[in-house]
Amino acid sequence: MARKTERVVIVGGAIVGSMVAYFLRETGFSGGIIVVERDPTYQRSSTALSAAAIRTQFGTPVNIHMSLFGAEFFRTIKDRFGSDADIGFIERGYLILGGPESVSARRAGVEMQRREGADVVALSPDEAHARFPWLNVEDIGIATTAGRSEGWFDAWSLMSLVRSAARARGVEYVRGNAESLEFSGGRLTGVRLSNGTVLEADWIVNAAGANSAALVRSIGIDLPVSPRKRTVFSIKAPVDRTDFPMLFDTSGAWIRPEGEGFICGIALAEEDDPDATGDFEPSHDLLENALWPALAHRVPALEQLRVERAWAGHYEVNALDHNGIIGSHDKIPNLVFATGFSGHGVMHSPATGRGVAELITNGQFQTIDLSPLGFERIRTGVPLHETVVF
Ligand SMILES: Cc1cc2nc3c(=O)[nH]c(=O)nc-3n(C[C@H](O)[C@H](O)[C@H](O)COP(=O)(O)OP(=O)(O)OC[C@H]3O[C@@H](n4cnc5c(N)ncnc54)[C@H](O)[C@@H]3O)c2cc1C
């Protein structure tokens, strides 16, 4: 097939762009693959600043399938990349709490998740307390967790492995800022870098994360993806970390073990979550005003937490529906999106890489039908709402 020998330029070389490059070779693509990355240190990439957790507890079936694929990828990382490959995958269920008003909706959610292949179970408050004795369950109505395919890992190690494997298969990483896209005769012909170089391309993949809307603005596409700041606090606390899950509280607070302590954060209300272009300053006041009280209420031993450090990174939020945008532009087929993941891009990067590679190499999604996440819904404004958003 001619398309297997064409030339792909991927803009953005962090986890999503690197997964696309890696899987292109896995699917038999033998043409040129160039990854353009403006910052090879990745210090402000969402990938490097992520909490790197994976869950199957979603409200949208396609997201569940993508997570199941991701968990299998992480579980079998040594088979794929060799016995030294280690991403520190801790396979442990999230514990997502719900108030009494949410019980029937949450139980229906669990039914759907199980039908789609996830190993999710609902716990009553008493059952949750029996399993997690440190948990204050006085004001909750339900807790849900999973026996498999959830947990956390090291995103940096994952990216390094995938990037090295891509390079070893002849993928070229080029340092440069993709400034605009070259367009002629109804299709894209190349990527223009800030230094004036034009990289000619048969396919262009937009994996530019929180900056992906800026990339396509040059050809008049209005992508509803923008950077939204998320602050992560690294803390120590006298709490037993054995079996401590990735805990999501009804308040929006979350916490999970990391190293010798924990990392934690809190979801923001829409009105407190503006476009954060260029802003990487941690919101320190969140801890005192919202996060600490919420955590201490839920896990009383966290009253004694001590902050070690804090950092802020960007979610690439798709304001239409908080779901990824994956696949070709409906009018410009050689422009392929892999962006807008809104806080779940690392866990979904293997499935995204695989799907985009299948689309380019074989003309269709094969392993998972990712078409519900396609671009057409962006043009028509018909959302595919993800309801389980943090
Ligand atoms: C605090 C925090 C916690 C998170 N927690 C989780 C989690 O638990 N689980 C999960 O799955 N996800 C989580 N996420 C989201 C996840 O990190 C992102 O969805 C994911 O990293 C997106 O990967 P990406 O490669 O698309 O984007 P990025 O990692 O941002 O990479 C995009 C790359 O593109 C480059 N780039 C951008 N524009 C250009 C250009 N014009 N030219 C050249 N290069 C360009 C950038 O330099 C960057 O390296 C979290 C994010 C944050 C900030």
XYZ file of C-alpha atoms and ligand atoms in Angstrom:
443
model
C 0.000 0.000 0.000
C 1.416 3.384 -1.003
C 0.376 5.036 2.238
C 2.799 2.865 4.232
C 5.737 4.623 2.616
C 4.506 8.193 2.876
C 5.939 10.805 5.228
C 4.426 11.662 8.607
C 5.279 14.738 10.637
C 4.121 14.634 14.247
C 4.024 17.941 16.118
C 4.719 17.336 19.823
C 7.163 14.716 21.026
C 5.931 13.918 24.528
C 3.883 10.856 25.385
C 1.135 11.126 22.772
C 3.397 12.081 19.855
C 5.934 9.421 20.813
C 3.255 6.724 21.109
C 1.987 7.595 17.628
C 5.530 7.347 16.248
C 6.186 4.051 18.035
C 2.940 2.448 16.916
C 3.384 3.597 13.322
C 6.310 1.202 13.109
C 4.342 -1.481 14.977
C 1.625 -1.280 12.333
C 4.125 -1.677 9.507
C 4.518 1.938 8.424
C 7.893 2.109 6.680
C 7.899 5.712 5.457
C 9.636 8.670 7.077
C 8.499 9.738 10.542
C 9.601 13.086 11.928
C 8.626 14.263 15.409
C 8.939 18.024 15.917
C 9.460 19.043 19.541
C 10.125 22.607 20.637
C 11.472 21.660 24.076
C 13.499 18.452 24.247
C 13.754 18.840 28.056
C 9.947 18.422 28.235
C 9.983 20.410 31.462
C 6.621 22.070 30.777
C 4.993 19.191 28.967
C 1.846 17.882 30.621
C 3.391 14.432 30.481
C 6.312 15.351 32.735
C 4.055 17.180 35.206
C 1.290 14.594 35.305
C 0.011 12.517 38.226
C 0.294 9.537 35.831
C -2.601 7.459 37.044
C -4.923 5.190 35.098
C -8.572 4.380 35.714
C -11.306 2.442 34.020
C -14.032 4.320 35.882
C -15.325 6.498 33.062
C -18.775 7.454 31.849
C -17.920 6.938 28.165
C -17.393 3.358 26.875
C -14.611 4.305 24.457
C -12.591 5.743 27.355
C -12.966 2.470 29.260
C -11.709 0.497 26.270
C -8.756 2.851 25.903
C -7.874 2.430 29.582
C -8.078 -1.354 29.368
C -5.676 -1.215 26.425
C -3.385 1.136 28.354
C -3.352 -1.038 31.472
C -2.405 -4.086 29.421
C 0.368 -2.072 27.756
C 1.733 -1.019 31.166
C 1.369 -4.497 32.667
C 3.359 -6.084 29.843
C 5.937 -3.334 29.486
C 8.875 -5.760 29.903
C 7.587 -8.059 27.153
C 7.549 -5.125 24.816
C 10.677 -3.190 25.805
C 12.897 -5.764 27.545
C 13.543 -6.955 31.079
C 15.121 -3.651 32.183
C 12.019 -1.694 31.222
C 10.326 -0.373 34.347
C 7.608 2.231 34.644
C 6.824 1.413 38.279
C 3.257 0.423 37.491
C 1.339 -0.058 40.739
C -1.865 -1.808 39.752
C -4.339 -0.722 42.396
C -7.960 0.408 42.106
C -8.970 4.045 42.456
C -11.394 4.693 45.297
C -13.961 7.177 44.052
C -16.421 8.433 46.649
C -19.947 9.669 46.013
C -22.526 11.441 48.164
C -25.877 9.848 49.128
C -27.586 11.702 46.251
C -25.326 9.998 43.688
C -25.882 6.365 44.651
C -28.269 5.251 41.902
C -26.393 7.075 39.125
C -23.080 5.704 40.366
C -24.454 2.158 40.573
C -25.700 2.476 36.983
C -22.229 3.706 36.041
C -20.655 0.621 37.591
C -23.051 -1.641 35.662
C -22.076 0.054 32.407
C -18.349 -0.107 33.228
C -18.619 -3.829 33.992
C -20.522 -4.450 30.746
C -17.663 -2.760 28.885
C -15.109 -5.089 30.497
C -13.904 -3.110 33.530
C -13.545 -4.881 36.861
C -15.303 -2.156 38.880
C -17.335 -2.760 42.037
C -19.539 -0.577 44.232
C -19.045 -0.539 48.003
C -21.490 0.673 50.633
C -20.074 3.132 53.186
C -19.715 0.305 55.723
C -17.944 -1.913 53.222
C -15.624 0.939 52.298
C -14.824 1.568 55.960
C -14.142 -2.121 56.614
C -11.670 -2.146 53.755
C -10.109 1.258 54.433
C -10.395 1.817 58.209
C -8.733 5.251 57.996
C -11.564 6.572 55.783
C -14.285 8.811 57.220
C -17.474 7.548 55.556
C -20.018 9.537 57.596
C -21.268 11.655 54.680
C -20.760 9.339 51.723
C -23.344 7.137 50.030
C -21.130 4.996 47.838
C -17.539 4.181 46.967
C -16.374 2.493 43.793
C -13.114 0.741 43.103
C -11.580 -1.690 40.635
C -9.790 -4.995 41.043
C -7.672 -4.549 37.947
C -6.479 -2.113 35.277
C -6.245 0.937 37.536
C -3.309 2.441 39.403
C -0.350 4.661 38.645
C 3.090 4.621 37.083
C 6.000 6.844 36.162
C 5.105 8.896 33.102
C 8.662 10.061 32.519
C 9.976 6.483 32.358
C 7.144 5.543 30.031
C 7.899 8.439 27.703
C 11.628 7.688 27.730
C 11.062 4.040 26.820
C 8.656 4.781 24.007
C 10.792 7.591 22.644
C 13.932 5.423 22.645
C 12.069 2.581 20.959
C 10.741 4.961 18.306
C 14.220 6.358 17.672
C 15.666 2.862 17.425
C 13.166 2.237 14.642
C 14.280 5.201 12.629
C 11.951 7.899 13.923
C 13.680 11.259 13.734
C 13.148 13.804 16.533
C 13.748 17.358 15.334
C 14.057 20.291 17.685
C 11.900 23.165 16.485
C 8.771 25.188 17.030
C 6.013 24.345 14.553
C 4.664 27.769 13.741
C 2.142 27.094 11.015
C 0.823 24.487 8.630
C 1.216 24.665 4.855
C -2.061 24.163 3.031
C -2.654 23.677 -0.683
C -5.357 22.062 -2.799
C -7.521 20.985 0.126
C -4.739 19.212 1.964
C -1.779 19.941 4.155
C 1.618 19.799 2.539
C 4.002 20.576 5.386
C 4.876 22.124 8.711
C 6.669 25.468 8.835
C 9.054 25.917 11.738
C 9.911 29.263 13.345
C 13.375 29.152 11.745
C 11.744 29.082 8.304
C 12.335 25.404 7.576
C 9.397 23.640 5.980
C 9.070 19.931 6.716
C 7.129 18.400 3.882
C 4.522 15.873 4.902
C 1.847 13.548 3.563
C 0.342 13.337 7.056
C 0.512 15.783 9.937
C -0.389 14.679 13.448
C -1.281 17.352 15.964
C 0.019 15.998 19.284
C 0.913 19.425 20.655
C -1.068 18.957 23.875
C -2.250 22.147 25.551
C -0.788 24.130 22.629
C -2.622 22.186 19.929
C -5.231 24.871 19.205
C -2.532 27.436 18.397
C -1.051 25.087 15.808
C -4.215 24.815 13.696
C -5.329 28.426 14.105
C -2.993 29.262 11.212
C -5.329 27.378 8.852
C -8.543 28.750 10.355
C -9.487 25.823 12.581
C -10.956 26.742 15.935
C -10.061 23.887 18.268
C -11.732 24.201 21.708
C -8.595 23.015 23.528
C -6.798 25.262 25.978
C -4.348 24.991 28.868
C -5.875 24.837 32.352
C -3.601 24.902 35.363
C -3.518 22.014 37.835
C -1.404 22.234 40.987
C 0.057 19.122 42.573
C 1.319 19.074 46.166
C 3.868 16.566 47.356
C 3.303 15.893 51.062
C 4.376 13.724 53.966
C 1.851 12.529 56.517
C 1.690 9.894 59.259
C -0.610 7.651 57.261
C 0.040 4.041 56.316
C 0.566 3.913 52.544
C 0.135 0.144 52.281
C -2.925 -0.445 50.108
C -3.715 3.293 50.069
C -5.493 3.839 46.719
C -5.784 6.775 44.338
C -8.562 8.369 46.385
C -11.058 10.797 44.851
C -13.185 12.597 47.391
C -16.654 14.081 46.908
C -15.027 17.524 47.347
C -12.888 17.062 44.224
C -9.760 16.449 46.309
C -7.528 13.556 45.304
C -4.512 11.890 46.879
C -2.309 8.901 46.166
C 0.946 7.464 47.522
C 4.150 8.584 45.826
C 7.666 7.746 46.975
C 7.902 8.152 50.755
C 4.751 10.259 50.939
C 1.783 11.269 48.838
C 0.842 13.595 46.021
C -2.502 15.367 46.039
C -4.568 18.055 44.351
C -8.099 19.278 43.907
C -10.446 19.768 40.967
C -11.482 23.349 40.244
C -14.905 24.787 39.548
C -15.285 25.918 35.922
C -15.383 29.600 36.934
C -12.061 29.248 38.810
C -10.354 27.547 35.900
C -9.355 30.141 33.282
C -7.078 29.733 30.279
C -3.627 29.439 31.857
C -1.388 30.049 28.845
C 2.147 30.625 30.151
C 1.179 30.288 33.825
C 3.053 27.507 35.617
C 3.017 29.089 39.082
C 1.557 26.632 41.629
C -1.653 27.892 43.278
C -0.331 27.553 46.838
C -3.483 29.009 48.410
C -5.505 26.000 47.209
C -3.898 23.851 49.860
C -4.893 25.994 52.820
C -8.286 27.057 51.508
C -9.668 23.901 49.983
C -7.446 20.855 49.727
C -6.173 20.403 53.264
C -9.582 20.798 54.938
C -11.116 18.340 52.475
C -8.366 15.769 52.974
C -8.390 16.091 56.767
C -12.149 15.610 56.784
C -11.930 12.458 54.705
C -8.770 10.980 56.232
C -8.414 12.498 59.724
C -4.744 11.461 59.991
C -4.004 13.861 57.116
C -4.626 16.733 59.531
C -0.883 16.458 60.202
C 0.363 16.715 56.644
C 3.602 18.522 55.791
C 4.127 20.011 52.330
C 7.408 19.097 50.657
C 6.941 20.867 47.324
C 4.350 21.885 44.768
C 4.266 22.172 40.990
C 1.766 23.185 38.350
C 1.142 21.726 34.923
C -1.463 22.128 32.237
C -4.442 19.969 31.416
C -5.232 20.234 27.691
C -8.941 20.772 28.284
C -11.406 20.167 25.485
C -14.120 22.613 26.534
C -16.733 20.943 24.333
C -16.946 17.695 26.286
C -13.749 16.860 28.233
C -12.896 14.051 25.855
C -9.948 13.433 23.566
C -10.077 14.430 19.896
C -8.629 11.592 17.840
C -8.652 11.116 14.098
C -8.655 13.034 10.829
C -10.146 16.451 10.304
C -13.402 15.806 8.447
C -12.492 18.139 5.540
C -8.691 17.801 5.588
C -8.088 14.051 5.890
C -4.309 14.256 6.172
C -4.543 16.387 9.322
C -4.865 13.979 12.247
C -5.678 15.074 15.796
C -4.429 13.376 18.946
C -5.210 15.935 21.612
C -7.778 17.367 24.043
C -7.534 14.556 26.592
C -8.523 16.829 29.474
C -6.575 15.047 32.192
C -6.434 11.487 30.888
C -3.893 11.687 28.088
C -1.121 9.606 29.628
C -3.340 6.654 30.447
C -4.890 6.844 26.983
C -1.641 7.392 25.099
C -1.080 3.728 24.137
C -4.587 3.378 22.687
C -4.288 6.751 20.969
C -0.924 5.869 19.457
C -2.224 2.552 18.244
C -5.414 4.043 16.800
C -3.738 6.933 14.988
C -1.123 4.556 13.582
C -3.815 2.189 12.311
C -5.643 5.086 10.712
C -2.554 6.296 8.867
C -1.158 2.886 7.959
C -4.351 0.988 7.198
C -6.973 3.677 6.687
C -9.139 2.724 9.659
C -9.234 2.094 13.393
C -8.819 -1.627 14.010
C -8.014 -2.452 17.624
C -10.499 -0.024 19.208
C -13.101 1.970 17.332
C -12.059 5.501 18.273
C -14.501 7.147 15.880
C -16.747 8.456 18.712
C -13.798 10.753 19.549
C -13.508 12.065 15.998
C -13.219 15.697 14.893
C -16.693 15.897 13.362
C -18.283 16.464 16.758
C -16.096 19.537 17.187
C -17.375 21.035 13.949
C -21.005 20.169 14.653
C -20.738 21.087 18.324
C -22.404 17.835 19.347
C -20.550 16.748 22.469
C -19.731 13.276 23.713
C -19.771 14.282 27.365
C -17.438 12.525 29.763
C -19.175 12.598 33.114
C -16.404 11.237 35.329
C -14.101 14.265 35.210
C -11.496 15.291 37.786
C -1.149 17.953 37.190
C -1.568 17.001 36.126
C -2.034 15.745 36.478
C -2.405 14.838 35.470
N -2.778 13.581 35.844
C -3.022 12.657 34.897
C -3.289 11.325 35.252
O -3.319 10.963 36.429
N -3.497 10.426 34.258
C -3.461 10.795 32.929
O -3.674 9.951 32.073
N -3.234 12.076 32.568
C -3.009 13.008 33.518
N -2.750 14.294 33.160
C -2.904 14.692 31.765
C -1.733 14.233 30.931
O -0.549 14.651 31.525
C -1.884 14.767 29.516
O -3.149 14.458 29.025
C -0.826 14.141 28.619
O 0.445 14.288 29.154
C -0.887 14.733 27.230
O 0.260 14.301 26.526
P 0.694 15.053 25.206
O 1.902 14.373 24.699
O -0.471 15.207 24.314
O 0.991 16.537 25.697
P 2.346 17.187 26.380
O 2.919 16.211 27.318
O 1.987 18.499 26.841
O 3.253 17.231 25.104
C 3.043 18.131 24.059
C 4.393 18.469 23.511
O 4.224 19.256 22.360
C 5.230 20.228 22.318
N 4.728 21.310 21.489
C 3.626 22.057 21.676
N 3.460 22.919 20.682
C 4.485 22.725 19.829
C 4.859 23.332 18.609
N 4.144 24.308 18.061
N 5.967 22.888 18.004
C 6.732 21.882 18.543
N 6.411 21.281 19.701
C 5.295 21.694 20.327
C 5.426 20.617 23.773
O 6.712 21.186 24.006
C 5.235 19.280 24.483
O 6.453 18.628 24.721
C -2.359 15.220 34.118
C -1.898 16.481 33.763
C -1.485 17.370 34.758
C -0.977 18.707 34.355
